[in-house]
PDB file of C-alpha atoms and ligand atoms in Angstrom:
ATOM      1  CA  UNK A   1      19.710   6.056 -13.866  1.00 47.00           C
ATOM      2  CA  UNK A   2      22.725   8.419 -14.173  1.00 51.00           C
ATOM      3  CA  UNK A   3      23.484   8.427 -10.440  1.00 59.00           C
ATOM      4  CA  UNK A   4      23.672   4.652 -10.529  1.00 62.00           C
ATOM      5  CA  UNK A   5      25.946   4.504 -13.587  1.00 65.00           C
ATOM      6  CA  UNK A   6      29.169   4.772 -11.595  1.00 71.00           C
ATOM      7  CA  UNK A   7      28.123   1.673  -9.642  1.00 72.00           C
ATOM      8  CA  UNK A   8      27.545  -0.553 -12.689  1.00 74.00           C
ATOM      9  CA  UNK A   9      31.117  -2.021 -12.673  1.00 80.00           C
ATOM     10  CA  UNK A  10      30.441  -3.160  -9.112  1.00 87.00           C
ATOM     11  CA  UNK A  11      27.160  -4.844 -10.009  1.00 89.00           C
ATOM     12  CA  UNK A  12      28.744  -7.950 -11.604  1.00 92.00           C
ATOM     13  CA  UNK A  13      31.215  -8.963  -8.841  1.00 93.00           C
ATOM     14  CA  UNK A  14      28.632  -8.055  -6.203  1.00 94.00           C
ATOM     15  CA  UNK A  15      26.026 -10.233  -7.927  1.00 95.00           C
ATOM     16  CA  UNK A  16      28.538 -13.108  -8.170  1.00 96.00           C
ATOM     17  CA  UNK A  17      29.352 -12.881  -4.465  1.00 96.00           C
ATOM     18  CA  UNK A  18      25.658 -12.724  -3.597  1.00 96.00           C
ATOM     19  CA  UNK A  19      25.143 -15.712  -5.929  1.00 97.00           C
ATOM     20  CA  UNK A  20      27.606 -17.810  -3.905  1.00 96.00           C
ATOM     21  CA  UNK A  21      25.618 -17.140  -0.726  1.00 95.00           C
ATOM     22  CA  UNK A  22      22.256 -17.733  -2.399  1.00 97.00           C
ATOM     23  CA  UNK A  23      23.658 -20.913  -4.009  1.00 97.00           C
ATOM     24  CA  UNK A  24      24.586 -22.169  -0.554  1.00 94.00           C
ATOM     25  CA  UNK A  25      20.994 -21.613   0.569  1.00 94.00           C
ATOM     26  CA  UNK A  26      19.679 -23.256  -2.630  1.00 97.00           C
ATOM     27  CA  UNK A  27      21.611 -26.409  -1.703  1.00 95.00           C
ATOM     28  CA  UNK A  28      19.491 -26.556   1.455  1.00 94.00           C
ATOM     29  CA  UNK A  29      16.296 -25.894  -0.545  1.00 96.00           C
ATOM     30  CA  UNK A  30      17.149 -28.579  -3.144  1.00 96.00           C
ATOM     31  CA  UNK A  31      17.901 -31.154  -0.454  1.00 93.00           C
ATOM     32  CA  UNK A  32      15.160 -30.329   2.048  1.00 93.00           C
ATOM     33  CA  UNK A  33      12.050 -29.243   0.115  1.00 94.00           C
ATOM     34  CA  UNK A  34      11.377 -32.760  -1.293  1.00 93.00           C
ATOM     35  CA  UNK A  35      11.880 -34.235   2.205  1.00 92.00           C
ATOM     36  CA  UNK A  36       9.587 -31.583   3.703  1.00 93.00           C
ATOM     37  CA  UNK A  37       6.882 -32.471   1.165  1.00 92.00           C
ATOM     38  CA  UNK A  38       7.208 -36.173   1.945  1.00 91.00           C
ATOM     39  CA  UNK A  39       6.883 -35.509   5.667  1.00 92.00           C
ATOM     40  CA  UNK A  40       3.866 -33.299   5.065  1.00 91.00           C
ATOM     41  CA  UNK A  41       2.166 -36.029   3.004  1.00 92.00           C
ATOM     42  CA  UNK A  42       2.948 -38.665   5.642  1.00 92.00           C
ATOM     43  CA  UNK A  43       1.504 -36.498   8.426  1.00 91.00           C
ATOM     44  CA  UNK A  44      -1.546 -35.658   6.321  1.00 92.00           C
ATOM     45  CA  UNK A  45      -2.181 -39.305   5.454  1.00 93.00           C
ATOM     46  CA  UNK A  46      -1.690 -40.478   9.042  1.00 93.00           C
ATOM     47  CA  UNK A  47      -3.997 -37.790  10.466  1.00 90.00           C
ATOM     48  CA  UNK A  48      -6.553 -38.569   7.798  1.00 92.00           C
ATOM     49  CA  UNK A  49      -6.440 -42.291   8.590  1.00 93.00           C
ATOM     50  CA  UNK A  50      -6.581 -41.657  12.332  1.00 92.00           C
ATOM     51  CA  UNK A  51      -3.069 -43.022  12.946  1.00 91.00           C
ATOM     52  CA  UNK A  52      -0.677 -41.492  15.453  1.00 89.00           C
ATOM     53  CA  UNK A  53       2.477 -39.964  13.940  1.00 87.00           C
ATOM     54  CA  UNK A  54       5.770 -41.047  15.517  1.00 89.00           C
ATOM     55  CA  UNK A  55       7.796 -38.595  17.613  1.00 87.00           C
ATOM     56  CA  UNK A  56      10.396 -38.351  14.819  1.00 85.00           C
ATOM     57  CA  UNK A  57       7.685 -37.431  12.291  1.00 86.00           C
ATOM     58  CA  UNK A  58       6.495 -34.618  14.573  1.00 86.00           C
ATOM     59  CA  UNK A  59       9.987 -33.095  14.976  1.00 87.00           C
ATOM     60  CA  UNK A  60      10.215 -29.720  13.207  1.00 86.00           C
ATOM     61  CA  UNK A  61      11.865 -30.069   9.803  1.00 88.00           C
ATOM     62  CA  UNK A  62      12.077 -27.011   7.549  1.00 89.00           C
ATOM     63  CA  UNK A  63      14.671 -24.884   5.754  1.00 88.00           C
ATOM     64  CA  UNK A  64      16.097 -23.657   9.098  1.00 85.00           C
ATOM     65  CA  UNK A  65      15.494 -26.504  11.564  1.00 86.00           C
ATOM     66  CA  UNK A  66      17.268 -28.810  12.332  1.00 86.00           C
ATOM     67  CA  UNK A  67      20.828 -27.507  11.802  1.00 86.00           C
ATOM     68  CA  UNK A  68      22.782 -29.063   8.927  1.00 87.00           C
ATOM     69  CA  UNK A  69      24.846 -32.123   9.833  1.00 86.00           C
ATOM     70  CA  UNK A  70      26.915 -34.796   8.118  1.00 87.00           C
ATOM     71  CA  UNK A  71      24.521 -37.483   6.801  1.00 82.00           C
ATOM     72  CA  UNK A  72      26.985 -40.208   7.894  1.00 86.00           C
ATOM     73  CA  UNK A  73      28.296 -39.240  11.361  1.00 88.00           C
ATOM     74  CA  UNK A  74      25.654 -36.583  12.254  1.00 86.00           C
ATOM     75  CA  UNK A  75      28.358 -34.154  13.404  1.00 88.00           C
ATOM     76  CA  UNK A  76      27.061 -30.580  12.999  1.00 87.00           C
ATOM     77  CA  UNK A  77      28.278 -28.319  10.173  1.00 87.00           C
ATOM     78  CA  UNK A  78      30.076 -25.446  11.911  1.00 85.00           C
ATOM     79  CA  UNK A  79      29.908 -21.813  10.779  1.00 84.00           C
ATOM     80  CA  UNK A  80      33.390 -21.833   9.197  1.00 86.00           C
ATOM     81  CA  UNK A  81      32.457 -25.037   7.332  1.00 85.00           C
ATOM     82  CA  UNK A  82      29.471 -23.262   5.798  1.00 85.00           C
ATOM     83  CA  UNK A  83      31.336 -20.717   3.641  1.00 89.00           C
ATOM     84  CA  UNK A  84      30.391 -21.290  -0.007  1.00 91.00           C
ATOM     85  CA  UNK A  85      33.045 -23.141  -2.077  1.00 92.00           C
ATOM     86  CA  UNK A  86      35.892 -22.087   0.279  1.00 91.00           C
ATOM     87  CA  UNK A  87      34.841 -24.483   3.045  1.00 90.00           C
ATOM     88  CA  UNK A  88      34.622 -27.309   0.518  1.00 92.00           C
ATOM     89  CA  UNK A  89      38.209 -26.603  -0.580  1.00 92.00           C
ATOM     90  CA  UNK A  90      39.463 -26.165   3.019  1.00 91.00           C
ATOM     91  CA  UNK A  91      37.859 -29.475   4.016  1.00 91.00           C
ATOM     92  CA  UNK A  92      39.320 -31.166   0.906  1.00 91.00           C
ATOM     93  CA  UNK A  93      35.811 -32.242  -0.093  1.00 92.00           C
ATOM     94  CA  UNK A  94      35.425 -34.443   3.004  1.00 92.00           C
ATOM     95  CA  UNK A  95      33.464 -34.287   6.274  1.00 91.00           C
ATOM     96  CA  UNK A  96      35.640 -32.690   8.987  1.00 86.00           C
ATOM     97  CA  UNK A  97      34.913 -35.535  11.442  1.00 89.00           C
ATOM     98  CA  UNK A  98      34.388 -38.825   9.604  1.00 90.00           C
ATOM     99  CA  UNK A  99      36.075 -37.929   6.273  1.00 90.00           C
ATOM    100  CA  UNK A 100      33.110 -39.068   4.216  1.00 91.00           C
ATOM    101  CA  UNK A 101      33.297 -37.348   0.781  1.00 91.00           C
ATOM    102  CA  UNK A 102      30.970 -34.339   0.406  1.00 90.00           C
ATOM    103  CA  UNK A 103      29.061 -34.284  -2.889  1.00 90.00           C
ATOM    104  CA  UNK A 104      30.744 -32.081  -5.513  1.00 92.00           C
ATOM    105  CA  UNK A 105      27.279 -30.817  -6.289  1.00 93.00           C
ATOM    106  CA  UNK A 106      27.304 -28.439  -3.303  1.00 94.00           C
ATOM    107  CA  UNK A 107      30.166 -26.242  -4.565  1.00 95.00           C
ATOM    108  CA  UNK A 108      28.926 -26.674  -8.158  1.00 96.00           C
ATOM    109  CA  UNK A 109      25.449 -25.307  -7.329  1.00 97.00           C
ATOM    110  CA  UNK A 110      27.134 -22.366  -5.555  1.00 96.00           C
ATOM    111  CA  UNK A 111      29.436 -21.639  -8.511  1.00 97.00           C
ATOM    112  CA  UNK A 112      26.596 -22.077 -11.014  1.00 98.00           C
ATOM    113  CA  UNK A 113      24.365 -19.644  -9.105  1.00 98.00           C
ATOM    114  CA  UNK A 114      27.247 -17.148  -8.849  1.00 97.00           C
ATOM    115  CA  UNK A 115      27.917 -17.389 -12.606  1.00 97.00           C
ATOM    116  CA  UNK A 116      24.240 -17.006 -13.528  1.00 97.00           C
ATOM    117  CA  UNK A 117      23.807 -14.048 -11.133  1.00 97.00           C
ATOM    118  CA  UNK A 118      26.903 -12.382 -12.641  1.00 95.00           C
ATOM    119  CA  UNK A 119      25.533 -12.876 -16.180  1.00 94.00           C
ATOM    120  CA  UNK A 120      22.169 -11.331 -15.239  1.00 94.00           C
ATOM    121  CA  UNK A 121      23.916  -8.318 -13.642  1.00 93.00           C
ATOM    122  CA  UNK A 122      26.233  -8.001 -16.654  1.00 90.00           C
ATOM    123  CA  UNK A 123      23.264  -8.007 -19.022  1.00 90.00           C
ATOM    124  CA  UNK A 124      20.973  -5.634 -17.120  1.00 90.00           C
ATOM    125  CA  UNK A 125      23.320  -3.567 -14.914  1.00 88.00           C
ATOM    126  CA  UNK A 126      21.926  -1.790 -11.898  1.00 86.00           C
ATOM    127  CA  UNK A 127      18.182  -2.110 -12.584  1.00 88.00           C
ATOM    128  CA  UNK A 128      14.885  -3.696 -11.616  1.00 90.00           C
ATOM    129  CA  UNK A 129      15.482  -6.236 -14.377  1.00 92.00           C
ATOM    130  CA  UNK A 130      18.580  -7.457 -12.543  1.00 93.00           C
ATOM    131  CA  UNK A 131      16.765  -7.639  -9.213  1.00 94.00           C
ATOM    132  CA  UNK A 132      13.886  -9.580 -10.764  1.00 96.00           C
ATOM    133  CA  UNK A 133      16.339 -11.682 -12.759  1.00 96.00           C
ATOM    134  CA  UNK A 134      18.181 -12.791  -9.630  1.00 97.00           C
ATOM    135  CA  UNK A 135      14.912 -13.934  -8.012  1.00 97.00           C
ATOM    136  CA  UNK A 136      13.921 -15.781 -11.205  1.00 98.00           C
ATOM    137  CA  UNK A 137      17.388 -17.344 -11.518  1.00 98.00           C
ATOM    138  CA  UNK A 138      17.504 -18.623  -7.927  1.00 98.00           C
ATOM    139  CA  UNK A 139      14.052 -20.200  -8.165  1.00 98.00           C
ATOM    140  CA  UNK A 140      14.800 -21.807 -11.550  1.00 98.00           C
ATOM    141  CA  UNK A 141      18.047 -23.326 -10.220  1.00 98.00           C
ATOM    142  CA  UNK A 142      16.150 -24.843  -7.284  1.00 98.00           C
ATOM    143  CA  UNK A 143      13.364 -26.179  -9.523  1.00 98.00           C
ATOM    144  CA  UNK A 144      15.749 -27.650 -12.105  1.00 97.00           C
ATOM    145  CA  UNK A 145      17.737 -29.629  -9.523  1.00 97.00           C
ATOM    146  CA  UNK A 146      14.681 -30.754  -7.527  1.00 97.00           C
ATOM    147  CA  UNK A 147      12.980 -31.969 -10.731  1.00 95.00           C
ATOM    148  CA  UNK A 148      16.144 -33.765 -11.899  1.00 93.00           C
ATOM    149  CA  UNK A 149      16.386 -35.485  -8.489  1.00 93.00           C
ATOM    150  CA  UNK A 150      12.738 -36.316  -7.841  1.00 93.00           C
ATOM    151  CA  UNK A 151      10.795 -35.762 -11.110  1.00 91.00           C
ATOM    152  CA  UNK A 152       8.673 -33.329  -9.150  1.00 92.00           C
ATOM    153  CA  UNK A 153       8.279 -29.549  -9.408  1.00 95.00           C
ATOM    154  CA  UNK A 154       6.978 -28.411  -5.993  1.00 95.00           C
ATOM    155  CA  UNK A 155       3.977 -26.045  -5.923  1.00 95.00           C
ATOM    156  CA  UNK A 156       5.760 -24.280  -3.060  1.00 94.00           C
ATOM    157  CA  UNK A 157       8.174 -22.875  -5.675  1.00 97.00           C
ATOM    158  CA  UNK A 158       6.279 -22.888  -8.996  1.00 97.00           C
ATOM    159  CA  UNK A 159       3.231 -20.987  -7.677  1.00 97.00           C
ATOM    160  CA  UNK A 160       5.187 -18.165  -5.943  1.00 98.00           C
ATOM    161  CA  UNK A 161       7.324 -17.942  -9.097  1.00 98.00           C
ATOM    162  CA  UNK A 162       4.124 -17.405 -11.079  1.00 98.00           C
ATOM    163  CA  UNK A 163       2.714 -14.590  -8.954  1.00 97.00           C
ATOM    164  CA  UNK A 164       6.135 -12.996  -8.492  1.00 97.00           C
ATOM    165  CA  UNK A 165       6.303 -12.824 -12.310  1.00 97.00           C
ATOM    166  CA  UNK A 166       2.928 -11.072 -12.427  1.00 97.00           C
ATOM    167  CA  UNK A 167       4.028  -8.625  -9.704  1.00 97.00           C
ATOM    168  CA  UNK A 168       7.325  -8.015 -11.493  1.00 96.00           C
ATOM    169  CA  UNK A 169       5.409  -6.977 -14.602  1.00 96.00           C
ATOM    170  CA  UNK A 170       2.828  -4.939 -12.637  1.00 95.00           C
ATOM    171  CA  UNK A 171       4.234  -1.771 -14.157  1.00 93.00           C
ATOM    172  CA  UNK A 172       5.903  -3.442 -17.126  1.00 90.00           C
ATOM    173  CA  UNK A 173       9.167  -4.763 -15.613  1.00 88.00           C
ATOM    174  CA  UNK A 174       9.898  -6.961 -18.623  1.00 90.00           C
ATOM    175  CA  UNK A 175       6.610  -6.986 -20.545  1.00 92.00           C
ATOM    176  CA  UNK A 176       3.173  -5.394 -20.046  1.00 94.00           C
ATOM    177  CA  UNK A 177       0.894  -6.806 -17.352  1.00 96.00           C
ATOM    178  CA  UNK A 178      -1.547  -7.916 -20.085  1.00 96.00           C
ATOM    179  CA  UNK A 179       1.199  -9.904 -21.789  1.00 95.00           C
ATOM    180  CA  UNK A 180       2.244 -11.428 -18.445  1.00 96.00           C
ATOM    181  CA  UNK A 181      -1.305 -12.526 -17.530  1.00 97.00           C
ATOM    182  CA  UNK A 182      -1.899 -13.907 -21.031  1.00 97.00           C
ATOM    183  CA  UNK A 183       1.494 -15.651 -20.816  1.00 97.00           C
ATOM    184  CA  UNK A 184       0.599 -17.322 -17.516  1.00 98.00           C
ATOM    185  CA  UNK A 185      -2.724 -18.615 -18.884  1.00 98.00           C
ATOM    186  CA  UNK A 186      -1.320 -19.671 -22.268  1.00 97.00           C
ATOM    187  CA  UNK A 187       1.741 -21.288 -20.665  1.00 96.00           C
ATOM    188  CA  UNK A 188      -0.423 -23.535 -18.532  1.00 96.00           C
ATOM    189  CA  UNK A 189      -3.016 -24.312 -21.199  1.00 95.00           C
ATOM    190  CA  UNK A 190      -0.589 -25.050 -24.035  1.00 92.00           C
ATOM    191  CA  UNK A 191       1.277 -27.802 -22.180  1.00 90.00           C
ATOM    192  CA  UNK A 192      -1.948 -29.105 -20.637  1.00 91.00           C
ATOM    193  CA  UNK A 193      -3.455 -29.385 -24.123  1.00 91.00           C
ATOM    194  CA  UNK A 194      -0.317 -31.020 -25.527  1.00 87.00           C
ATOM    195  CA  UNK A 195      -0.297 -33.524 -22.673  1.00 86.00           C
ATOM    196  CA  UNK A 196      -4.007 -34.269 -23.175  1.00 88.00           C
ATOM    197  CA  UNK A 197      -3.605 -34.793 -26.941  1.00 88.00           C
ATOM    198  CA  UNK A 198      -0.578 -37.021 -26.324  1.00 83.00           C
ATOM    199  CA  UNK A 199      -2.634 -39.046 -23.864  1.00 86.00           C
ATOM    200  CA  UNK A 200      -5.479 -39.389 -26.368  1.00 86.00           C
ATOM    201  CA  UNK A 201      -3.052 -40.546 -29.064  1.00 85.00           C
ATOM    202  CA  UNK A 202      -0.847 -42.881 -27.028  1.00 82.00           C
ATOM    203  CA  UNK A 203      -2.769 -43.592 -23.810  1.00 80.00           C
ATOM    204  CA  UNK A 204       0.286 -42.445 -21.855  1.00 77.00           C
ATOM    205  CA  UNK A 205       0.963 -39.407 -19.703  1.00 75.00           C
ATOM    206  CA  UNK A 206       3.946 -37.547 -21.133  1.00 71.00           C
ATOM    207  CA  UNK A 207       4.291 -34.669 -18.690  1.00 76.00           C
ATOM    208  CA  UNK A 208       3.439 -33.711 -15.146  1.00 78.00           C
ATOM    209  CA  UNK A 209       1.240 -30.903 -13.836  1.00 85.00           C
ATOM    210  CA  UNK A 210       4.372 -29.226 -12.475  1.00 93.00           C
ATOM    211  CA  UNK A 211       5.570 -28.621 -16.034  1.00 94.00           C
ATOM    212  CA  UNK A 212       2.315 -26.751 -16.834  1.00 95.00           C
ATOM    213  CA  UNK A 213       2.778 -24.560 -13.760  1.00 97.00           C
ATOM    214  CA  UNK A 214       6.436 -23.885 -14.555  1.00 97.00           C
ATOM    215  CA  UNK A 215       5.589 -22.787 -18.104  1.00 97.00           C
ATOM    216  CA  UNK A 216       2.745 -20.649 -16.679  1.00 98.00           C
ATOM    217  CA  UNK A 217       5.312 -19.008 -14.376  1.00 98.00           C
ATOM    218  CA  UNK A 218       7.709 -18.426 -17.281  1.00 97.00           C
ATOM    219  CA  UNK A 219       4.818 -16.902 -19.241  1.00 97.00           C
ATOM    220  CA  UNK A 220       4.145 -14.552 -16.313  1.00 97.00           C
ATOM    221  CA  UNK A 221       7.786 -13.395 -16.305  1.00 97.00           C
ATOM    222  CA  UNK A 222       8.540 -13.321 -20.037  1.00 96.00           C
ATOM    223  CA  UNK A 223       5.126 -12.544 -21.544  1.00 94.00           C
ATOM    224  CA  UNK A 224       3.004 -14.496 -24.006  1.00 93.00           C
ATOM    225  CA  UNK A 225       5.225 -13.532 -26.961  1.00 91.00           C
ATOM    226  CA  UNK A 226       8.213 -15.417 -25.547  1.00 92.00           C
ATOM    227  CA  UNK A 227       6.358 -18.705 -25.010  1.00 93.00           C
ATOM    228  CA  UNK A 228       6.846 -20.272 -28.480  1.00 92.00           C
ATOM    229  CA  UNK A 229      10.594 -19.615 -28.200  1.00 91.00           C
ATOM    230  CA  UNK A 230      10.759 -21.033 -24.654  1.00 94.00           C
ATOM    231  CA  UNK A 231       8.905 -24.215 -25.664  1.00 93.00           C
ATOM    232  CA  UNK A 232      10.973 -24.642 -28.842  1.00 92.00           C
ATOM    233  CA  UNK A 233      14.257 -24.126 -26.967  1.00 92.00           C
ATOM    234  CA  UNK A 234      13.170 -26.409 -24.113  1.00 94.00           C
ATOM    235  CA  UNK A 235      12.255 -29.172 -26.564  1.00 92.00           C
ATOM    236  CA  UNK A 236      15.655 -28.834 -28.291  1.00 93.00           C
ATOM    237  CA  UNK A 237      17.500 -28.886 -24.949  1.00 94.00           C
ATOM    238  CA  UNK A 238      15.384 -31.830 -23.773  1.00 92.00           C
ATOM    239  CA  UNK A 239      16.123 -33.865 -26.912  1.00 90.00           C
ATOM    240  CA  UNK A 240      19.870 -33.238 -26.622  1.00 91.00           C
ATOM    241  CA  UNK A 241      19.903 -33.907 -22.865  1.00 90.00           C
ATOM    242  CA  UNK A 242      17.934 -37.147 -23.246  1.00 88.00           C
ATOM    243  CA  UNK A 243      20.310 -38.286 -26.000  1.00 88.00           C
ATOM    244  CA  UNK A 244      23.393 -37.325 -23.964  1.00 88.00           C
ATOM    245  CA  UNK A 245      22.054 -39.164 -20.904  1.00 85.00           C
ATOM    246  CA  UNK A 246      21.025 -42.138 -23.081  1.00 82.00           C
ATOM    247  CA  UNK A 247      17.454 -42.099 -21.791  1.00 80.00           C
ATOM    248  CA  UNK A 248      15.801 -45.276 -23.064  1.00 75.00           C
ATOM    249  CA  UNK A 249      12.290 -45.657 -24.516  1.00 70.00           C
ATOM    250  CA  UNK A 250       9.602 -45.547 -21.833  1.00 69.00           C
ATOM    251  CA  UNK A 251      12.100 -44.304 -19.250  1.00 74.00           C
ATOM    252  CA  UNK A 252      11.154 -41.296 -17.115  1.00 77.00           C
ATOM    253  CA  UNK A 253      12.786 -38.039 -18.110  1.00 81.00           C
ATOM    254  CA  UNK A 254      12.292 -34.783 -16.206  1.00 88.00           C
ATOM    255  CA  UNK A 255      11.315 -31.961 -18.580  1.00 90.00           C
ATOM    256  CA  UNK A 256      11.506 -29.260 -15.868  1.00 94.00           C
ATOM    257  CA  UNK A 257      15.281 -28.649 -16.131  1.00 96.00           C
ATOM    258  CA  UNK A 258      14.972 -28.085 -19.912  1.00 95.00           C
ATOM    259  CA  UNK A 259      12.115 -25.625 -19.365  1.00 96.00           C
ATOM    260  CA  UNK A 260      14.103 -23.846 -16.645  1.00 97.00           C
ATOM    261  CA  UNK A 261      17.220 -23.522 -18.828  1.00 97.00           C
ATOM    262  CA  UNK A 262      15.188 -22.319 -21.814  1.00 96.00           C
ATOM    263  CA  UNK A 263      13.285 -19.780 -19.690  1.00 97.00           C
ATOM    264  CA  UNK A 264      16.491 -18.465 -18.144  1.00 96.00           C
ATOM    265  CA  UNK A 265      18.196 -18.144 -21.559  1.00 95.00           C
ATOM    266  CA  UNK A 266      15.255 -16.194 -22.960  1.00 94.00           C
ATOM    267  CA  UNK A 267      15.286 -13.871 -19.926  1.00 95.00           C
ATOM    268  CA  UNK A 268      19.046 -13.322 -19.765  1.00 92.00           C
ATOM    269  CA  UNK A 269      19.741 -13.147 -23.488  1.00 84.00           C
ATOM    270  CA  UNK A 270      16.482 -11.577 -24.606  1.00 73.00           C
ATOM    271  CA  UNK A 271      17.779  -9.590 -27.607  1.00 68.00           C
ATOM    272  CA  UNK A 272      20.462 -12.126 -28.521  1.00 72.00           C
ATOM    273  CA  UNK A 273      17.981 -15.021 -28.560  1.00 70.00           C
ATOM    274  CA  UNK A 274      15.535 -13.003 -30.682  1.00 67.00           C
ATOM    275  CA  UNK A 275      18.345 -12.082 -33.097  1.00 72.00           C
ATOM    276  CA  UNK A 276      19.570 -15.686 -33.328  1.00 74.00           C
ATOM    277  CA  UNK A 277      16.079 -16.993 -34.063  1.00 69.00           C
ATOM    278  CA  UNK A 278      15.527 -14.242 -36.659  1.00 72.00           C
ATOM    279  CA  UNK A 279      18.806 -15.186 -38.326  1.00 78.00           C
ATOM    280  CA  UNK A 280      17.936 -18.878 -38.281  1.00 73.00           C
ATOM    281  CA  UNK A 281      14.477 -18.223 -39.771  1.00 70.00           C
ATOM    282  CA  UNK A 282      15.988 -16.085 -42.558  1.00 79.00           C
ATOM    283  CA  UNK A 283      18.814 -18.551 -43.198  1.00 79.00           C
ATOM    284  CA  UNK A 284      16.404 -21.457 -43.482  1.00 75.00           C
ATOM    285  CA  UNK A 285      14.288 -19.513 -45.976  1.00 71.00           C
ATOM    286  CA  UNK A 286      11.114 -18.746 -43.972  1.00 60.00           C
TER     287      UNK A 286
HETATM  288 ZN1   ZN B 301      30.808 -36.993   8.921  1.00 85.09          ZN
END
C-alpha cells in the first residue's frame, strides 16, 4: 500500500477523467443494447417461423457497428465531435450538419459517470475496491437508464454483473465469498417471493424478473448483510421518485433505477450508510 500512497491524490481526477470516457461509451450502451435485443428477438422469431429476414435486419448492429450518426440527417459523428462534454459544448448542443438539437442526456450521463467515478476513488483511494467500484458503477448507470427508458433490465448486463460480483469477492474484495454467494441467492429469492405474494394478494405482477437478477447481483457485490439496507433504501427512493414524477395508480414504474441507486450508495458510502441507519434506529427508539 505505502508505495501507492503518493499516487492517491491523482486517483480522484484520474477516475473523473476516465469516467467521462466511460460515460461516453455508456451512452452508446444505453441507446443500442435495447435496440440490439429487439433485433435479436425479431431475427429469432422470424427464423423460428420460417420467415426470411430483410437485408436491413441482417446488417450488423452492435456496440461498435455501425458508426454513430445523427438520427435526423445520418451524417457521421466525427472523431472531434466524440469528445465527452467538450464536443457537446463546441457544437452548441446541435448536430454539426443539420443543427438538430442533441439530447442533453449525453453530456449529463458523461458528467454523472465522472462524478460517481470520482466519488468511488475518493472513498477507496488506490485499491481493488476502487477498481471493482468503477466496474459496478458503470454497469449500474447503464442498467438504471435502460430500465428507465424501456422498463427492461437486460440479462446481458445483470448476469455479468452478478458473476463479476462473485469474482470480486473471490478473496474477500468487499465481503467474504460465502456472504457474496448467499447474497446472490437471497437477493433473487427475496424479491421473487415478494412478487409472488403480491401476485397472490392482488392478482397483479408488481415487478419484473430483471429486478430479481439486479438484486441478486447487488447481493453478490455487497454480501447478504447489506441486502435489507439496499431493499429499504430502494423502496424509499422509489416512493419519493414515483411521487416526484406523479406516477398514477396502475401506471408502470421502473424499480431498477431505485435499486441501482440504493446499491451504489451502499457500496460507495458503506460506513456512512451503516452509521446513519444505526443513528436512525437509536433515535427512533429501537
Ligand atoms: Zn444532423
